[in-house]
Coordinates of C-alpha atoms in Angstrom, one line a residue:
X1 CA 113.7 -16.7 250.5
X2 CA 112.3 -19.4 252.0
X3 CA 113.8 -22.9 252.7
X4 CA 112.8 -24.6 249.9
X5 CA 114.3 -21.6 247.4
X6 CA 117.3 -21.7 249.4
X7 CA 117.5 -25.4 248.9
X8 CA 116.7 -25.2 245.2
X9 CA 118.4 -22.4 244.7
X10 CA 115.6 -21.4 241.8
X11 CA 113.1 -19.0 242.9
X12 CA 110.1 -20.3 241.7
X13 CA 110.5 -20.7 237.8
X14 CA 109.3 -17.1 237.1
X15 CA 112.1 -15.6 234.8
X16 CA 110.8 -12.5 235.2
X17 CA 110.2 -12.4 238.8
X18 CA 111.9 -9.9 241.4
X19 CA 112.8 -11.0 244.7
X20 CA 111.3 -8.5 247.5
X21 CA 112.5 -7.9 250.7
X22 CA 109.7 -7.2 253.5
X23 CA 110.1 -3.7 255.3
X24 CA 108.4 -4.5 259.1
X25 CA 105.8 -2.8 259.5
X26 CA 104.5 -1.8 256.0
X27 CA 102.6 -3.9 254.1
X28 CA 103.4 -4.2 250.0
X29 CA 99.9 -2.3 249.1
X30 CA 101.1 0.7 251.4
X31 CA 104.6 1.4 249.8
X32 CA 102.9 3.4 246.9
X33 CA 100.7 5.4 249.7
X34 CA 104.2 5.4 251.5
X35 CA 106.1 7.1 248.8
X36 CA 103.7 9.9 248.1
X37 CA 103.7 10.7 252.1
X38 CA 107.6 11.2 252.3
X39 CA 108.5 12.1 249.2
X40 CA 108.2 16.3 250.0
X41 CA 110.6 14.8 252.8
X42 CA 113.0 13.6 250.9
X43 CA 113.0 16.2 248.6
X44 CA 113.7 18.5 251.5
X45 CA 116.6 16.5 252.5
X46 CA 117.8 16.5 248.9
X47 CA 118.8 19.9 249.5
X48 CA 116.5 21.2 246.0
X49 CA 118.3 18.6 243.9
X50 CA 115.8 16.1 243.4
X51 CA 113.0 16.9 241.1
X52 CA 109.0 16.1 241.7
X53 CA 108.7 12.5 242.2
X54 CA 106.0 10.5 240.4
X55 CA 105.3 7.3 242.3
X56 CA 104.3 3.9 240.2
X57 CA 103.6 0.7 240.9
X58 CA 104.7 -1.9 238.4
X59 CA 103.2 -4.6 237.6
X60 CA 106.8 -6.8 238.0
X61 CA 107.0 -5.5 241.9
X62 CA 105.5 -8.0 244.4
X63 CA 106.3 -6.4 247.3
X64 CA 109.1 -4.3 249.3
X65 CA 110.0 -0.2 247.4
X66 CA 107.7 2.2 246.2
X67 CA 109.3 3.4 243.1
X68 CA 109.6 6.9 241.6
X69 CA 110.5 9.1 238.6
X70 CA 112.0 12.2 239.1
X71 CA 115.2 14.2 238.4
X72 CA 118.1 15.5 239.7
X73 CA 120.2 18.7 239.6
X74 CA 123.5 19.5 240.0
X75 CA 124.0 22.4 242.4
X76 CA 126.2 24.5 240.1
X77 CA 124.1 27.0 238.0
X78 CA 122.7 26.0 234.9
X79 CA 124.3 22.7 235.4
X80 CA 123.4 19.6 234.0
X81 CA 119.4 17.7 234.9
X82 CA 119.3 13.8 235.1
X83 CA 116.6 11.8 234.9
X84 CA 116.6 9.4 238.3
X85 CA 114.4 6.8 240.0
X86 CA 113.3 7.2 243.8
X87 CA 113.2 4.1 246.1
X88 CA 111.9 3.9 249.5
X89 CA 112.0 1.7 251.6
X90 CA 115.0 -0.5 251.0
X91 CA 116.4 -3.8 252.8
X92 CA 119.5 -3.4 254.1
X93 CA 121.3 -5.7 251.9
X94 CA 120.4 -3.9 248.5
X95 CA 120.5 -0.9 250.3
X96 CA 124.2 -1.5 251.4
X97 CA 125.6 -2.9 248.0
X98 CA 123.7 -0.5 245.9
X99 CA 125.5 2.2 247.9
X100 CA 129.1 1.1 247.8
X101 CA 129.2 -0.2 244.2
X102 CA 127.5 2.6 242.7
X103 CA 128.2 6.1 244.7
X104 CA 130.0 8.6 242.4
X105 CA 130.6 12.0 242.6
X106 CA 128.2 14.1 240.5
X107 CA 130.9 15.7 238.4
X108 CA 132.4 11.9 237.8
X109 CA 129.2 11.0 236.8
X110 CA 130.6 10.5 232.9
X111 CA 133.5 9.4 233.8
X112 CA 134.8 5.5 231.8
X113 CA 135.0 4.2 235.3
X114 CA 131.6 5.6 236.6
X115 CA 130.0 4.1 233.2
X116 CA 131.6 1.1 233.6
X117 CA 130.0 0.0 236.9
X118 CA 128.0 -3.3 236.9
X119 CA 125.1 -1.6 239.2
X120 CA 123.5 1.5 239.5
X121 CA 125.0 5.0 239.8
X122 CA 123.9 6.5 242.8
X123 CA 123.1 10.0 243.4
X124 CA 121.8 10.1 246.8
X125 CA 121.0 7.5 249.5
X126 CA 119.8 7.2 253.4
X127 CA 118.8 5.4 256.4
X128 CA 116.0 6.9 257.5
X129 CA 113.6 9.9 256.4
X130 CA 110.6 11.2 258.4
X131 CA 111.8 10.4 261.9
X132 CA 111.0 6.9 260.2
X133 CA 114.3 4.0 259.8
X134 CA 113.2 3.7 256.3
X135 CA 116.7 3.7 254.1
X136 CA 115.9 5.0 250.6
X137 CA 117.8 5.7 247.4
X138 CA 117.8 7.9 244.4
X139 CA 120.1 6.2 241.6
X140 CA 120.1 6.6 237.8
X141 CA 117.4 5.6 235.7
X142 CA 118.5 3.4 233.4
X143 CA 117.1 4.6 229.6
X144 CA 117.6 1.0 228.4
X145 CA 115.6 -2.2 228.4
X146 CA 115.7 -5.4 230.6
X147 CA 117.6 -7.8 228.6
X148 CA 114.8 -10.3 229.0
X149 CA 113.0 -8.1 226.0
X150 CA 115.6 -10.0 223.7
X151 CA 116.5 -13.5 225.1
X152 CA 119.1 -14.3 222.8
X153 CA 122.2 -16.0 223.2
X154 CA 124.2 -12.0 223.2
X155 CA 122.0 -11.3 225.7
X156 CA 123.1 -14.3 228.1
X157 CA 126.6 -13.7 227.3
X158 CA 126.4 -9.9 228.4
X159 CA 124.5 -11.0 231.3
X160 CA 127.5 -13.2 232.6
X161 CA 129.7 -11.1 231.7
X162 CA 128.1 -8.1 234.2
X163 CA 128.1 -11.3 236.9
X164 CA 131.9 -11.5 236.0
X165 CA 132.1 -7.4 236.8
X166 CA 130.0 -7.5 239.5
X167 CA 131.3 -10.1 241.3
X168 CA 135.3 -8.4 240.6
X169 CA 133.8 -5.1 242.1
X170 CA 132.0 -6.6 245.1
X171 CA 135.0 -8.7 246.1
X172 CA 137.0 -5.3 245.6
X173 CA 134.8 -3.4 248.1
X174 CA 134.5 -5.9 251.0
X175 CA 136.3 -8.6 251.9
X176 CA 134.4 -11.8 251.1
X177 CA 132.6 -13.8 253.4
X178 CA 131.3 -15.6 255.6
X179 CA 128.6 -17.7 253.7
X180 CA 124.9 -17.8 254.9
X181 CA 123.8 -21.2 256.8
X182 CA 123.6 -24.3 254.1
X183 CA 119.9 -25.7 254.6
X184 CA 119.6 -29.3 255.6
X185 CA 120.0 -30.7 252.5
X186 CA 119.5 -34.3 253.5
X187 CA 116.5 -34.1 255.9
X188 CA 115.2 -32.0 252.3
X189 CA 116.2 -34.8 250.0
X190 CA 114.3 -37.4 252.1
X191 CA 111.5 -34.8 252.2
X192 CA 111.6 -35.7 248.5
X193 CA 111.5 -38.7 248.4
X194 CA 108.2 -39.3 250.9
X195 CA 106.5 -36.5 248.4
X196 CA 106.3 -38.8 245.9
X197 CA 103.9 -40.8 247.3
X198 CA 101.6 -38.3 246.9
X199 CA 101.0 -39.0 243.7
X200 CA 101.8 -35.7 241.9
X201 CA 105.1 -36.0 240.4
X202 CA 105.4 -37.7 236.9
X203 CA 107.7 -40.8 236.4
X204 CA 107.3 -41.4 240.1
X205 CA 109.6 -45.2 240.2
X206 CA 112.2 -43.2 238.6
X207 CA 112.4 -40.4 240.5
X208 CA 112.4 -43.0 243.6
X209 CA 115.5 -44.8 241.8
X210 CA 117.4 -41.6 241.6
X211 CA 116.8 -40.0 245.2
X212 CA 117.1 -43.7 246.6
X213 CA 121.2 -43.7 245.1
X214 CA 121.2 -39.6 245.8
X215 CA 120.4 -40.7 249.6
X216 CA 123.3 -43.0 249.4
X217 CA 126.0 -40.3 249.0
X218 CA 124.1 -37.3 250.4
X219 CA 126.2 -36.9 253.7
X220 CA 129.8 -36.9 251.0
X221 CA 127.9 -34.5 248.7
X222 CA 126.9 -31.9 251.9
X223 CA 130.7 -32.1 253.0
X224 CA 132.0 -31.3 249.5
X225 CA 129.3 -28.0 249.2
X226 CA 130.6 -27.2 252.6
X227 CA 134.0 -27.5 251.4
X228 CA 133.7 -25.2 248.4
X229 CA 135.7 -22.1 248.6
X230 CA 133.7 -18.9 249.5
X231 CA 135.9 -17.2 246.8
X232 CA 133.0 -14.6 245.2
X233 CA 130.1 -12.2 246.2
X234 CA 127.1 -13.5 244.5
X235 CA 124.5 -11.7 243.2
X236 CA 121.7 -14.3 244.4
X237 CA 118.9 -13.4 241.6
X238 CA 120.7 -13.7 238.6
X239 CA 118.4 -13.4 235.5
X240 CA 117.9 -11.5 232.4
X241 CA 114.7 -9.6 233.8
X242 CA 117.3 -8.7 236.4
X243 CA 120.0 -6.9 234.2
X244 CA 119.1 -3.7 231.8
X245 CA 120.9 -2.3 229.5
X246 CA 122.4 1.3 230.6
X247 CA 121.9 2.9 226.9
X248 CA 123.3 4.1 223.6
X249 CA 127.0 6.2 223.0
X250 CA 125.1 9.3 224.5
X251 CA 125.0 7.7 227.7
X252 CA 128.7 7.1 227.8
X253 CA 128.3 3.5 228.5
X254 CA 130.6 1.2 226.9
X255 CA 129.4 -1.3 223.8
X256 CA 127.4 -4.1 225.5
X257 CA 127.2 -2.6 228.8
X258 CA 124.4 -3.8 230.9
X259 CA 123.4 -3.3 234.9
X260 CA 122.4 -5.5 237.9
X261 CA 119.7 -4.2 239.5
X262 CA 118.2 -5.8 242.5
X263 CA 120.8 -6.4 245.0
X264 CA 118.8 -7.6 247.6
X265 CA 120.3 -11.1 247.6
X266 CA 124.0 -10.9 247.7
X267 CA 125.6 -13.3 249.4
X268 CA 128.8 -14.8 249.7
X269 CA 129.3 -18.1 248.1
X270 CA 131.3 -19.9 245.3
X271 CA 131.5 -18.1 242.2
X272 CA 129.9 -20.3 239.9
X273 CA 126.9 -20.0 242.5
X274 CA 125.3 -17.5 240.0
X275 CA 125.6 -19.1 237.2
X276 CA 124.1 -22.3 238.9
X277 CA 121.1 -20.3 239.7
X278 CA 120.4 -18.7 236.1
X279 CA 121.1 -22.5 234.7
X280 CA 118.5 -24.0 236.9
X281 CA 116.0 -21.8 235.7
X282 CA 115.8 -23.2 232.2
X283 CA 116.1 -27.2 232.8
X284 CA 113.8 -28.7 230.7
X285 CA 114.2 -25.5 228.7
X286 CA 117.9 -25.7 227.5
X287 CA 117.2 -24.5 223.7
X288 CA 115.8 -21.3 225.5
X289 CA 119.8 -20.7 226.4
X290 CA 120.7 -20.5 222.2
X291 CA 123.9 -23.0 223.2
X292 CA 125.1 -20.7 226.1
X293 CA 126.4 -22.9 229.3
X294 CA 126.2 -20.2 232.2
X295 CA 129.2 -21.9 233.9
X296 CA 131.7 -22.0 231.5
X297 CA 130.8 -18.8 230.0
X298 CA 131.1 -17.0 233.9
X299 CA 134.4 -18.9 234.1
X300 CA 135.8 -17.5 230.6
X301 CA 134.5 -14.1 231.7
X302 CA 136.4 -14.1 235.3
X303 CA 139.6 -15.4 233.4
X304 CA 139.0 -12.1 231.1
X305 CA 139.0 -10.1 234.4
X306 CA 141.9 -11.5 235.8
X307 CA 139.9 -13.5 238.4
X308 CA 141.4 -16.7 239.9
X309 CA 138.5 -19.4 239.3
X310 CA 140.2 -21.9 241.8
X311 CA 140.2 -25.9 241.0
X312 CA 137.8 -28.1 240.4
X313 CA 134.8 -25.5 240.0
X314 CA 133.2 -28.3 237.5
X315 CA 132.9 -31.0 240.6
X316 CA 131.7 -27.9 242.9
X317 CA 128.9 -27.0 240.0
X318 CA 127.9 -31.1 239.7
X319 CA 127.9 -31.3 243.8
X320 CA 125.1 -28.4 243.8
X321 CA 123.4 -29.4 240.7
X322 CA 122.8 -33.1 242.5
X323 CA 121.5 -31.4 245.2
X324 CA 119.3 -29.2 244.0
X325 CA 117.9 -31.6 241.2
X326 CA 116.8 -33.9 243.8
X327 CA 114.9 -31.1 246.1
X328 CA 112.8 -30.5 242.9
X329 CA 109.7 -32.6 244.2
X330 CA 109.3 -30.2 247.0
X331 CA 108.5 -27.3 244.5
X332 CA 105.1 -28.9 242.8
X333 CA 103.1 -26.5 245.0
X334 CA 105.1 -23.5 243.9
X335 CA 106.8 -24.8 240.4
X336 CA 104.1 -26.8 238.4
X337 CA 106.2 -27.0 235.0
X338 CA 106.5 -30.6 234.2
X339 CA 108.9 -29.8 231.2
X340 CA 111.2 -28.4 234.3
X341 CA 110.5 -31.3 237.0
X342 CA 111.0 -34.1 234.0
X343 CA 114.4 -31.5 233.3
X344 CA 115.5 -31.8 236.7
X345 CA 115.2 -35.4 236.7
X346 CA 117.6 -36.2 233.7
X347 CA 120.2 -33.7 235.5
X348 CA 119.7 -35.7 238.5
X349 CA 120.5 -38.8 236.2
X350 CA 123.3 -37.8 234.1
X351 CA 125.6 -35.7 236.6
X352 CA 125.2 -37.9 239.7
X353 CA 127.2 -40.9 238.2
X354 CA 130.1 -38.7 237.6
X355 CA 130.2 -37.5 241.1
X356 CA 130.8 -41.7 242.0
X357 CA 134.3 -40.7 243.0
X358 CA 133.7 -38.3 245.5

């Protein structure tokens, strides 16, 4: 991510977008030419189990894995054949979490708890193939649908509620912490300001009212974000395009089970971090959330879990909401929706008088 999506925390407005990590040395129009080269490799390493691959490229990839369909078999005669999907190369980040939250033992594979997980089930995985470092993974193929084919308000709710399972899991498998580097946020804000005299931002005298009092408090609102507590793994790229659902009864998934795919940006952070991140995405746009507030519904879903959601998370939610309202103007060259820059302005109006306290 660059700076600015780090400061905005929204990744460029493009619901349906997937973040891509760059592998050195390979370009994103070589992966597919990639796969094909290695995949009798890892075949061969797959000791028989995995099934001819059939590389694609999709038109949602920008970037980072070739991706294949294939199979896998269990090694006991006549056993069971699942349909899988074959990724190569992989960052280490995804490549890490997708390894620890979803390995299972092939026999497990139907087991509740196995069916249960919030990512994918993992069949095989390594860190290099070919003589090349080139991690790779072959996890389940998920027979369901993104939930961004039916952007409903059940669909939000089982998407929070997989950040709620996700976030339990993650925080079971690794301690949490430390966070990445906060960016600058006030050299960014007073980037903002000096953009609008560039003449592209609508209602430019009252965008200069509000980032003239956000500049005010700005050095009080970085030391409450740094004072947050780093209390949750975050999944970093929460959306619905980014959650599928794992199928019907026959796949032994549970009623309103969905996945997170696309763990490339984990990161520790405050809880309500991803919940933030999936709210941004529709300011200007809040119908399109059918009367679901990402916050409080993550909140009522880690209470479900058992999860301790700490004090105050509604001042830590305002504090980054301010923030990354008034870094908005930085995004005209990469976020052009005015309904979402005019969105982000009323934010930046309504929340930054409660913060007066601080």
């Amino acid at each position: 991510m660059g700076w600015i999506e780090e400061a905005s925390g929204f990744s460029t407005g493009t619901e349906d977008g997937v973040a891509a990590e760059s592998i050195e040395g390979h370009h994103a129009a070589d992966q597919h030419t990639l796969g094909e080269s290695l995949g009798p490799v890892l075949r061969q390493m797959c000791e028989g189990r995995l099934g001819p691959i059939e590389w694609f490229r999709s038109v949602w990839q920008r970037g980072g894995a070739a991706t294949g369909l294939s199979t896998w078999t269990d090694s006991r005669i006549d056993g069971p054949t699942r349909p899988v999907m074959v990724k190569i190369p992989v960052g280490p980040v995804e490549h890490g979490w997708t390894v620890q939250l979803g390995g299972v033992e092939f026999d497990q594979f139907d087991a509740p708890e196995s069916c249960a997980r919030p990512t994918p089930r993992v069949f095989a995985s390594g860190e290099s193939v070919g003589g090349y470092d080139l991690a790779w993974l072959v996890i389940e193929r998920l027979p369901g649908k993104p939930l961004n084919t039916r952007p409903d308000g059940e669909a939000f709710e089982r998407l929070l509620r997989s950040a709620a399972r996700f976030q339990r899991e993650a925080a079971s498998a690794r301690p949490v912490g430390p966070a990445p580097a906060a960016p600058d946020w006030e050299k960014h804000v007073a980037k903002a300001r000096e953009h609008l005299r560039d003449g592209v931002v609508a209602e430019p005298q009252r965008w200069n009212e509000a980032l003239k009092r956000v500049q005010k408090v700005v050095g009080r609102l970085v030391e409450r974000w740094a004072e947050r507590p780093i209390n949750a793994w975050c999944h970093g790229d929460l959306h619905l395009g980014n959650a599928m659902e794992r199928g019907g009864p026959e796949s032994g998934a549970s009623a309103g089970s969905c996945v997170l795919i696309d763990l490339a940006l984990v990161h520790a952070g405050h809880w309500a971090e991803d919940a933030l991140y999936l709210e941004r995405q529709y300011w200007g746009h809040e119908q399109a959330l059918c009367g679901v507030k990402p916050v409080s519904t993550l909140a009522r879903a880690r209470r479900e879990l058992g999860l301790d959601n700490g004090e105050d998370h509604a001042t830590v939610a305002n504090v980054r909401r301010v923030l990354a309202a008034a870094c908005v103007p930085l995004l005209l060259d990469r976020e052009g929706n005015a309904r979402y820059v005019h969105g982000a302005l009323e934010v930046l109006e309504r929340v930054l008088p409660q913060l007066a306290r601080l």
